[in-house]
Short mmCIF file of C-alpha atoms and ligand atoms in Angstrom, two decimals:
data_model
loop_
_atom_site.label_atom_id
_atom_site.label_comp_id
_atom_site.label_asym_id
_atom_site.label_seq_id
_atom_site.Cartn_x
_atom_site.Cartn_y
_atom_site.Cartn_z
CA MET L 1 -34.89 -23.35 22.54
CA PHE L 2 -31.61 -21.58 21.05
CA GLU L 3 -29.30 -22.69 23.84
CA ARG L 4 -30.65 -26.24 23.71
CA ASN L 5 -30.67 -26.59 19.96
CA VAL L 6 -28.90 -24.03 17.84
CA VAL L 7 -25.06 -24.21 17.31
CA PRO L 8 -23.78 -21.51 19.55
CA SER L 9 -21.30 -20.06 16.89
CA TYR L 10 -22.89 -16.60 17.20
CA ALA L 11 -22.79 -14.05 20.17
CA ARG L 12 -26.22 -12.79 20.09
CA PHE L 13 -27.59 -9.84 21.61
CA ASP L 14 -30.74 -10.30 24.11
CA LEU L 15 -33.12 -9.25 21.38
CA VAL L 16 -36.02 -11.51 20.13
CA LEU L 17 -37.37 -9.79 16.76
CA GLU L 18 -40.69 -10.52 15.59
CA ARG L 19 -41.91 -8.24 12.97
CA GLY L 20 -40.73 -5.18 10.87
CA GLU L 21 -42.14 -2.44 8.77
CA GLY L 22 -39.86 -0.21 6.72
CA SER L 23 -36.72 0.99 8.85
CA TYR L 24 -38.37 -0.26 12.01
CA VAL L 25 -38.66 -3.69 13.98
CA TRP L 26 -40.51 -4.49 16.98
CA ASP L 27 -39.53 -7.31 19.59
CA VAL L 28 -41.64 -9.90 21.28
CA ASP L 29 -42.34 -7.56 24.06
CA GLY L 30 -43.75 -4.93 21.83
CA SER L 31 -40.65 -2.51 22.00
CA ARG L 32 -39.72 -0.65 18.70
CA TYR L 33 -36.39 -0.18 17.22
CA LEU L 34 -34.99 2.08 14.42
CA ASP L 35 -32.94 -0.45 12.48
CA MET L 36 -29.79 1.44 11.34
CA GLY L 37 -28.02 -1.91 10.78
CA GLY L 38 -30.22 -3.27 8.08
CA GLY L 39 -29.49 -6.71 8.84
CA ILE L 40 -25.91 -5.90 8.24
CA ALA L 41 -26.19 -4.19 4.83
CA VAL L 42 -29.16 -6.47 3.75
CA CYS L 43 -32.33 -5.00 4.03
CA LEU L 44 -31.85 -2.13 1.54
CA LEU L 45 -35.67 -1.62 1.11
CA GLY L 46 -36.28 -2.04 4.83
CA HIS L 47 -38.39 -4.58 6.31
CA ALA L 48 -41.71 -6.14 5.06
CA HIS L 49 -41.67 -4.35 1.79
CA ALA L 50 -45.08 -4.67 0.13
CA GLU L 51 -43.77 -4.72 -3.41
CA ILE L 52 -41.05 -7.38 -2.76
CA ALA L 53 -43.51 -9.52 -0.91
CA ASP L 54 -46.00 -9.09 -3.96
CA ALA L 55 -43.21 -10.17 -6.22
CA LEU L 56 -42.18 -13.22 -4.16
CA HIS L 57 -45.83 -14.28 -3.66
CA PHE L 58 -46.46 -13.87 -7.52
CA GLN L 59 -43.13 -15.80 -8.56
CA ALA L 60 -43.83 -18.53 -5.83
CA ARG L 61 -47.09 -19.28 -7.54
CA LYS L 62 -45.70 -19.26 -10.85
CA LEU L 63 -42.34 -20.95 -10.59
CA THR L 64 -40.08 -21.24 -7.74
CA HIS L 65 -37.07 -23.37 -8.67
CA VAL L 66 -36.00 -25.34 -11.81
CA SER L 67 -32.21 -26.07 -11.37
CA ASN L 68 -29.52 -24.74 -13.72
CA LEU L 69 -30.17 -27.71 -16.23
CA TYR L 70 -32.91 -25.28 -17.56
CA TYR L 71 -33.23 -21.81 -18.92
CA HIS L 72 -35.76 -19.61 -17.21
CA GLU L 73 -36.11 -15.87 -18.40
CA LEU L 74 -35.57 -13.95 -14.99
CA GLN L 75 -31.96 -15.24 -14.44
CA GLY L 76 -31.05 -13.94 -18.10
CA ARG L 77 -32.84 -10.67 -17.19
CA LEU L 78 -31.09 -10.13 -13.91
CA ALA L 79 -27.74 -10.91 -15.35
CA GLU L 80 -28.34 -8.53 -18.23
CA ALA L 81 -29.25 -5.93 -15.77
CA LEU L 82 -26.29 -6.56 -13.64
CA VAL L 83 -23.89 -6.32 -16.88
CA ASP L 84 -25.87 -3.08 -17.75
CA LEU L 85 -24.96 -1.60 -14.55
CA ILE L 86 -21.15 -2.59 -14.56
CA ALA L 87 -19.96 -3.39 -18.19
CA PRO L 88 -19.96 -6.01 -20.79
CA GLY L 89 -19.43 -9.26 -19.03
CA ARG L 90 -20.98 -12.23 -17.62
CA VAL L 91 -22.72 -13.28 -14.32
CA PHE L 92 -22.62 -16.36 -12.14
CA PHE L 93 -25.33 -16.69 -9.41
CA CYS L 94 -25.10 -18.32 -6.05
CA SER L 95 -26.37 -17.85 -2.68
CA SER L 96 -24.29 -15.78 -0.36
CA GLY L 97 -21.26 -13.71 -0.04
CA ALA L 98 -18.87 -16.42 0.71
CA GLU L 99 -20.04 -18.54 -2.15
CA ALA L 100 -19.61 -15.61 -4.60
CA ASN L 101 -15.99 -15.04 -3.45
CA GLU L 102 -15.33 -18.73 -3.66
CA GLY L 103 -16.41 -18.18 -7.37
CA LEU L 104 -13.94 -15.52 -7.73
CA PHE L 105 -11.06 -17.89 -6.17
CA LYS L 106 -11.93 -20.42 -8.73
CA LEU L 107 -11.93 -18.03 -11.47
CA ALA L 108 -8.45 -16.70 -10.54
CA ARG L 109 -7.01 -20.12 -10.16
CA LYS L 110 -8.52 -21.36 -13.69
CA PHE L 111 -7.28 -18.19 -15.17
CA GLY L 112 -3.96 -18.72 -13.92
CA HIS L 113 -3.78 -22.67 -14.32
CA GLU L 114 -1.64 -23.13 -17.38
CA LYS L 115 1.21 -20.75 -16.22
CA SER L 116 1.11 -22.39 -12.58
CA ARG L 117 -0.31 -18.87 -11.26
CA TYR L 118 -2.64 -19.75 -8.26
CA GLU L 119 -1.75 -17.27 -5.52
CA ILE L 120 -4.38 -14.60 -4.43
CA ILE L 121 -3.16 -11.40 -2.74
CA THR L 122 -5.61 -9.95 -0.19
CA ALA L 123 -5.54 -6.96 2.36
CA LEU L 124 -5.16 -7.10 6.14
CA GLY L 125 -8.36 -6.40 7.99
CA SER L 126 -10.34 -7.82 5.20
CA PHE L 127 -13.43 -10.01 5.32
CA HIS L 128 -14.23 -12.52 2.49
CA GLY L 129 -16.57 -15.12 4.31
CA ARG L 130 -16.64 -18.11 6.55
CA THR L 131 -15.61 -20.88 4.06
CA LEU L 132 -12.32 -22.74 4.32
CA ALA L 133 -11.09 -20.66 1.33
CA GLY L 134 -12.91 -17.46 2.59
CA ILE L 135 -11.25 -17.48 5.94
CA ALA L 136 -7.82 -18.29 4.14
CA ALA L 137 -8.36 -15.23 2.06
CA THR L 138 -9.56 -12.96 5.04
CA GLY L 139 -6.84 -11.01 6.49
CA GLN L 140 -7.81 -11.38 10.17
CA ASP L 141 -6.42 -14.10 12.52
CA LYS L 142 -9.54 -14.29 14.57
CA VAL L 143 -11.41 -16.07 11.91
CA LYS L 144 -8.66 -18.66 11.21
CA LYS L 145 -7.97 -19.71 14.50
CA GLY L 146 -8.49 -23.59 15.19
CA PHE L 147 -9.36 -24.25 11.41
CA GLU L 148 -5.72 -25.05 10.54
CA PRO L 149 -4.32 -26.25 8.03
CA ALA L 150 -5.41 -23.14 5.88
CA VAL L 151 -6.40 -23.58 2.28
CA VAL L 152 -2.82 -22.40 0.48
CA GLY L 153 -2.43 -19.82 -1.91
CA PHE L 154 -3.52 -16.68 -0.13
CA LYS L 155 -1.14 -14.00 1.00
CA HIS L 156 -2.14 -10.64 3.10
CA VAL L 157 -0.58 -7.26 2.53
CA PRO L 158 -1.31 -3.90 4.42
CA PHE L 159 -4.46 -2.05 3.20
CA ASN L 160 -4.15 1.10 1.11
CA ASP L 161 -0.46 0.43 0.54
CA LEU L 162 0.61 -0.07 -3.24
CA GLU L 163 4.11 -0.79 -2.56
CA ALA L 164 3.22 -3.75 -0.39
CA VAL L 165 1.21 -5.21 -3.13
CA LYS L 166 4.05 -4.52 -5.74
CA LYS L 167 6.42 -6.61 -3.47
CA ALA L 168 4.03 -9.30 -2.81
CA ILE L 169 3.27 -10.08 -6.42
CA GLY L 170 5.55 -13.02 -7.73
CA PRO L 171 5.45 -15.58 -10.44
CA ASN L 172 2.63 -17.49 -9.14
CA THR L 173 0.32 -14.77 -8.31
CA ALA L 174 -2.99 -14.87 -10.07
CA ALA L 175 -4.79 -12.11 -8.74
CA VAL L 176 -5.35 -9.34 -6.36
CA LEU L 177 -8.75 -9.51 -4.22
CA ILE L 178 -9.80 -6.08 -2.48
CA GLU L 179 -12.83 -4.66 -0.70
CA PRO L 180 -12.98 -1.11 -1.85
CA ILE L 181 -14.44 -0.31 1.37
CA GLN L 182 -13.59 -2.72 4.19
CA GLY L 183 -16.65 -3.28 6.39
CA GLU L 184 -16.30 -6.16 8.89
CA SER L 185 -12.85 -4.42 10.35
CA GLY L 186 -14.50 -1.03 10.69
CA ILE L 187 -15.31 0.95 7.44
CA THR L 188 -12.00 1.62 5.97
CA VAL L 189 -12.08 3.08 2.47
CA ALA L 190 -9.61 2.53 -0.07
CA SER L 191 -7.88 5.62 -1.61
CA LYS L 192 -8.65 6.55 -5.47
CA GLU L 193 -4.83 6.12 -6.07
CA TYR L 194 -4.62 2.95 -4.54
CA LEU L 195 -7.56 1.42 -6.74
CA LEU L 196 -5.87 2.82 -9.99
CA GLY L 197 -2.67 1.78 -8.91
CA LEU L 198 -3.90 -1.70 -8.37
CA ARG L 199 -5.34 -1.63 -11.75
CA ARG L 200 -1.97 -0.60 -13.28
CA LEU L 201 0.04 -3.26 -11.37
CA CYS L 202 -2.35 -5.90 -12.42
CA ASP L 203 -2.11 -4.89 -16.03
CA GLU L 204 1.43 -4.98 -15.70
CA HIS L 205 1.69 -8.22 -14.42
CA GLY L 206 -1.06 -9.78 -16.43
CA ILE L 207 -3.24 -10.77 -13.32
CA LEU L 208 -6.65 -10.27 -12.21
CA LEU L 209 -7.93 -7.46 -10.20
CA MET L 210 -11.05 -8.59 -8.22
CA PHE L 211 -13.34 -6.69 -5.88
CA ASP L 212 -15.32 -7.96 -2.99
CA GLU L 213 -18.63 -5.46 -3.15
CA VAL L 214 -20.70 -7.89 -0.91
CA GLN L 215 -21.17 -5.35 1.76
CA ALA L 216 -20.40 -2.12 0.19
CA GLY L 217 -22.07 -2.46 -3.15
CA HIS L 218 -25.65 -2.29 -4.58
CA PHE L 219 -25.96 1.53 -4.34
CA ARG L 220 -25.09 1.70 -0.63
CA THR L 221 -22.50 4.62 -1.36
CA GLY L 222 -24.49 6.20 -3.92
CA LYS L 223 -23.39 4.59 -7.12
CA PHE L 224 -24.03 0.90 -8.10
CA GLN L 225 -20.75 -0.45 -6.75
CA SER L 226 -18.44 1.43 -4.17
CA TRP L 227 -15.43 1.54 -6.48
CA GLN L 228 -17.39 3.64 -8.84
CA THR L 229 -17.88 6.10 -5.85
CA ILE L 230 -14.49 6.26 -4.95
CA VAL L 231 -12.87 6.38 -8.76
CA GLY L 232 -15.75 8.49 -10.12
CA ASP L 233 -16.77 8.18 -13.71
CA SER L 234 -14.02 6.85 -15.75
CA GLU L 235 -12.90 3.91 -17.86
CA PHE L 236 -11.72 2.11 -14.46
CA LEU L 237 -13.01 -1.46 -14.10
CA PRO L 238 -12.08 -4.42 -12.26
CA ASP L 239 -11.87 -7.84 -13.75
CA ALA L 240 -14.47 -9.63 -11.56
CA VAL L 241 -16.84 -8.34 -8.42
CA SER L 242 -18.52 -10.54 -5.90
CA MET L 243 -22.04 -9.31 -4.73
CA ALA L 244 -24.65 -10.68 -2.31
CA LYS L 245 -26.05 -8.88 0.80
CA SER L 246 -28.25 -6.25 -0.47
CA LEU L 247 -28.70 -8.00 -3.99
CA GLY L 248 -31.92 -9.88 -2.66
CA GLY L 249 -32.72 -7.27 0.10
CA GLY L 250 -33.10 -10.35 2.51
CA PHE L 251 -33.81 -13.01 -0.04
CA PRO L 252 -30.55 -15.16 -0.19
CA ILE L 253 -28.86 -14.51 -3.56
CA GLY L 254 -25.29 -13.75 -4.41
CA ALA L 255 -23.41 -13.49 -7.57
CA PHE L 256 -20.17 -12.50 -9.35
CA TRP L 257 -19.70 -10.61 -12.53
CA VAL L 258 -16.55 -11.06 -14.71
CA LYS L 259 -15.56 -9.10 -17.59
CA GLU L 260 -16.39 -10.16 -21.17
CA ASP L 261 -12.79 -11.20 -22.22
CA LEU L 262 -12.76 -13.76 -19.31
CA ALA L 263 -16.23 -14.97 -19.94
CA GLN L 264 -15.05 -18.43 -21.19
CA VAL L 265 -12.60 -19.08 -18.17
CA LEU L 266 -15.32 -21.19 -16.17
CA SER L 267 -16.67 -23.13 -18.84
CA ALA L 268 -19.32 -25.81 -18.76
CA GLY L 269 -18.75 -28.16 -15.96
CA THR L 270 -16.36 -26.34 -14.04
CA HIS L 271 -18.63 -24.42 -11.57
CA ALA L 272 -22.18 -24.89 -10.37
CA THR L 273 -24.63 -24.53 -7.35
CA THR L 274 -28.11 -25.82 -7.12
CA PHE L 275 -29.72 -22.75 -5.79
CA GLY L 276 -27.91 -20.38 -8.07
CA GLY L 277 -30.23 -17.88 -9.62
CA THR L 278 -33.53 -19.43 -9.03
CA PRO L 279 -36.71 -17.84 -10.43
CA LEU L 280 -37.84 -16.75 -6.98
CA GLY L 281 -34.37 -15.05 -6.12
CA CYS L 282 -34.27 -13.45 -9.33
CA ALA L 283 -37.66 -11.95 -9.30
CA VAL L 284 -36.89 -10.22 -5.97
CA ALA L 285 -33.49 -9.06 -7.14
CA LEU L 286 -35.06 -7.60 -10.63
CA LYS L 287 -37.93 -5.91 -8.38
CA ILE L 288 -35.33 -4.39 -6.05
CA LEU L 289 -33.45 -2.84 -9.16
CA GLU L 290 -36.68 -1.43 -10.33
CA ILE L 291 -37.46 0.19 -6.95
CA VAL L 292 -34.05 1.67 -6.48
CA ARG L 293 -34.30 3.44 -9.96
CA ARG L 294 -37.86 4.42 -9.57
CA ASP L 295 -37.65 6.00 -6.13
CA GLN L 296 -33.97 7.23 -6.82
CA LEU L 297 -32.57 5.36 -3.86
CA ALA L 298 -28.99 5.85 -4.82
CA GLU L 299 -29.46 9.51 -4.72
CA ASN L 300 -31.08 8.99 -1.31
CA ALA L 301 -28.31 7.00 -0.18
CA ARG L 302 -25.93 9.79 -1.28
CA GLU L 303 -27.64 12.64 0.19
CA LEU L 304 -28.82 11.03 3.35
CA GLY L 305 -25.58 9.68 3.97
CA GLU L 306 -23.69 13.05 3.43
CA PHE L 307 -26.17 14.57 5.96
CA LEU L 308 -25.59 11.78 8.55
CA LYS L 309 -22.15 11.93 8.13
CA SER L 310 -21.87 15.69 8.44
CA ARG L 311 -23.82 15.85 11.48
CA LEU L 312 -21.85 12.93 13.08
CA GLN L 313 -18.80 14.72 12.21
CA SER L 314 -19.86 17.77 13.99
CA LEU L 315 -20.62 15.30 16.94
CA GLN L 316 -17.11 13.90 16.86
CA LYS L 317 -15.88 17.72 17.15
CA GLU L 318 -18.05 18.13 19.94
CA PHE L 319 -16.86 14.90 21.73
CA PRO L 320 -13.17 14.47 20.57
CA ARG L 321 -12.41 12.31 23.76
CA VAL L 322 -15.18 9.74 22.91
CA LEU L 323 -15.23 9.52 19.05
CA ARG L 324 -12.26 9.19 17.07
CA GLU L 325 -13.35 9.64 13.65
CA VAL L 326 -16.49 9.22 11.63
CA ARG L 327 -15.93 7.74 8.11
CA GLY L 328 -17.60 6.29 5.03
CA PHE L 329 -19.80 6.92 1.89
CA GLY L 330 -23.36 7.24 1.50
CA LEU L 331 -25.27 4.75 3.95
CA MET L 332 -22.03 3.03 4.97
CA ILE L 333 -20.86 4.94 8.08
CA GLY L 334 -18.58 3.92 10.54
CA LEU L 335 -18.21 5.76 14.06
CA ASP L 336 -14.73 5.03 15.48
CA PHE L 337 -14.60 5.29 19.42
CA PHE L 338 -11.75 5.67 21.65
CA ALA L 339 -11.59 2.53 23.63
CA ASP L 340 -10.59 4.31 26.65
CA ALA L 341 -13.55 6.93 26.58
CA PRO L 342 -14.84 7.65 30.19
CA GLY L 343 -18.01 5.70 29.58
CA PHE L 344 -16.67 2.25 28.81
CA THR L 345 -16.25 -0.29 31.54
CA SER L 346 -13.36 -2.60 31.40
CA SER L 347 -15.36 -5.86 30.99
CA ASP L 348 -14.23 -8.01 28.14
CA GLU L 349 -16.89 -6.57 25.95
CA PHE L 350 -15.64 -4.57 23.03
CA PRO L 351 -16.38 -0.74 23.26
CA GLY L 352 -18.21 -1.33 20.04
CA THR L 353 -20.45 -3.78 21.66
CA GLN L 354 -21.06 -1.73 24.69
CA THR L 355 -22.07 1.24 22.68
CA VAL L 356 -24.37 -0.78 20.50
CA LYS L 357 -26.08 -2.14 23.64
CA ARG L 358 -26.57 1.49 24.83
CA LEU L 359 -28.14 2.21 21.57
CA HIS L 360 -30.40 -0.85 21.90
CA SER L 361 -31.65 0.40 25.24
CA ARG L 362 -32.62 3.77 23.37
CA GLY L 363 -34.38 1.98 20.58
CA LEU L 364 -31.81 1.81 17.72
CA LEU L 365 -30.15 -1.02 16.04
CA ALA L 366 -26.58 -0.60 14.60
CA ILE L 367 -23.65 -3.12 13.93
CA PRO L 368 -20.54 -3.51 15.91
CA ALA L 369 -17.20 -3.80 13.91
CA ALA L 370 -13.66 -4.32 14.80
CA THR L 371 -13.05 -3.70 18.59
CA ALA L 372 -14.46 0.06 18.88
CA VAL L 373 -16.54 0.84 15.62
CA VAL L 374 -20.24 0.92 15.24
CA ARG L 375 -21.50 0.64 11.65
CA LEU L 376 -24.71 2.29 10.15
CA LEU L 377 -25.69 0.35 7.26
CA PRO L 378 -29.47 1.23 7.04
CA ALA L 379 -31.91 0.71 4.41
CA LEU L 380 -31.59 2.92 1.28
CA ASN L 381 -35.27 3.98 1.56
CA LEU L 382 -34.45 5.81 5.04
CA SER L 383 -36.30 9.06 5.57
CA ARG L 384 -34.84 12.27 6.64
CA GLY L 385 -37.04 12.25 9.67
CA GLU L 386 -35.63 8.50 10.61
CA ALA L 387 -31.99 9.91 10.01
CA GLU L 388 -32.75 12.61 12.45
CA GLU L 389 -34.07 10.04 15.01
CA ALA L 390 -30.88 7.95 14.80
CA LEU L 391 -28.74 11.16 15.30
CA GLU L 392 -30.63 12.13 18.29
CA VAL L 393 -30.19 8.67 19.70
CA ILE L 394 -26.58 8.60 18.71
CA SER L 395 -25.75 12.11 20.24
CA GLY L 396 -27.49 10.82 23.61
CA VAL L 397 -25.20 7.82 23.76
CA VAL L 398 -22.01 9.65 22.94
CA SER L 399 -22.73 12.30 25.49
CA GLU L 400 -23.43 9.54 28.02
CA LEU L 401 -20.08 7.93 27.15
CA ALA L 402 -18.51 11.25 27.65
C1 LIG T 501 -20.84 -10.51 4.62
C2 LIG T 501 -19.41 -10.47 3.77
C3 LIG T 501 -19.03 -11.57 3.10
C4 LIG T 501 -19.59 -13.00 3.44
O1 LIG T 501 -21.16 -12.97 2.90
P1 LIG T 501 -22.09 -14.15 3.52
O2 LIG T 501 -23.38 -13.96 2.78
O3 LIG T 501 -22.03 -14.17 4.90
O4 LIG T 501 -21.18 -15.44 3.21
C5 LIG T 501 -18.05 -11.51 2.44
N1 LIG T 501 -17.38 -10.38 1.92
C6 LIG T 501 -17.84 -9.28 2.46
C7 LIG T 501 -17.25 -7.92 2.04
C8 LIG T 501 -18.88 -9.32 3.51
O5 LIG T 501 -19.16 -8.03 4.02
#
């Protein structure tokens, strides 16, 4: 059915998943998998969470959708909760990460309009979504190929290189957009000095510093947003932040936050979307925030993440010809493999994909990235026992590759 009817834009694995429970999913043949990919950093409470199902059910029977022509309580409450978690400002709701970033692009352009500032500087290796402006913003050629001409106004610079940003800023620059932890290109963490330096540069030039936290955000690294993990407790703030993936835990909802003194930039009539902040989406997102707080899942992400990372780093020391590096924060971990490790075949399949297939055959789901990286982005309510199970499977595959 897929081959006949679905646009073949995804390279899918040979797995047909049918049901899930917590961090486990089952395929149609009844095989069980420990899901360490979390639907690419989406399912932060795992699968089929009873309280999320109840919240959806309750809200669906009360009020599902009203459009943004009207007020409803839940969008206001969710916006307030996100503001409380970041800083005074405003929130715009949408349905995906790409759409949240589109909002940031429009914010930057509107902000710079009177001074003819429209250019946005982004990093090489970044990923900002698959819309036309999203692929123009993304610092990877593979997403752009065949879709030229590109949307104008994006400039790419090497990541973690402050001098490069300094050189790239010109009279037309409106903003800098960065993922504090690059996800799709293989879990690359920005340094604290880089983020602080970007803040200083943007202030000097009167331009916006915007963060794409679509993948790294929502408590995954142990704090609400990943820059808070990297920079630590300080006065540091970006001017705008995009969010999606874990925000709805599987219900499609995205958002961006913008700080208070930019609250009027996107005035009435300048930006909109039909599905932004529906009662249903907001009910789920609010329930998730409640559960994360009640069950101390940020702490769990931090502690279990440290446990996993240190054990995986020991594995790297044990197999230094197979694993180049293990990096990340909290439950956002990248395993970087040597492409010429003995176990990789010279097929056109990337080493990351080959590794993920071996993990699948041992009952574990993980996400390939770049060419030779495997990402772990599991649910934040993962248990210690599940983490140990994952380690055992990964150790098995790494020693097999050796
Ligand atoms: C996934 C992702 C996006 C795109 O989100 P979609 O919901 O797929 O549109 C944007 N930025 C980052 C950092 C992402 O990881």
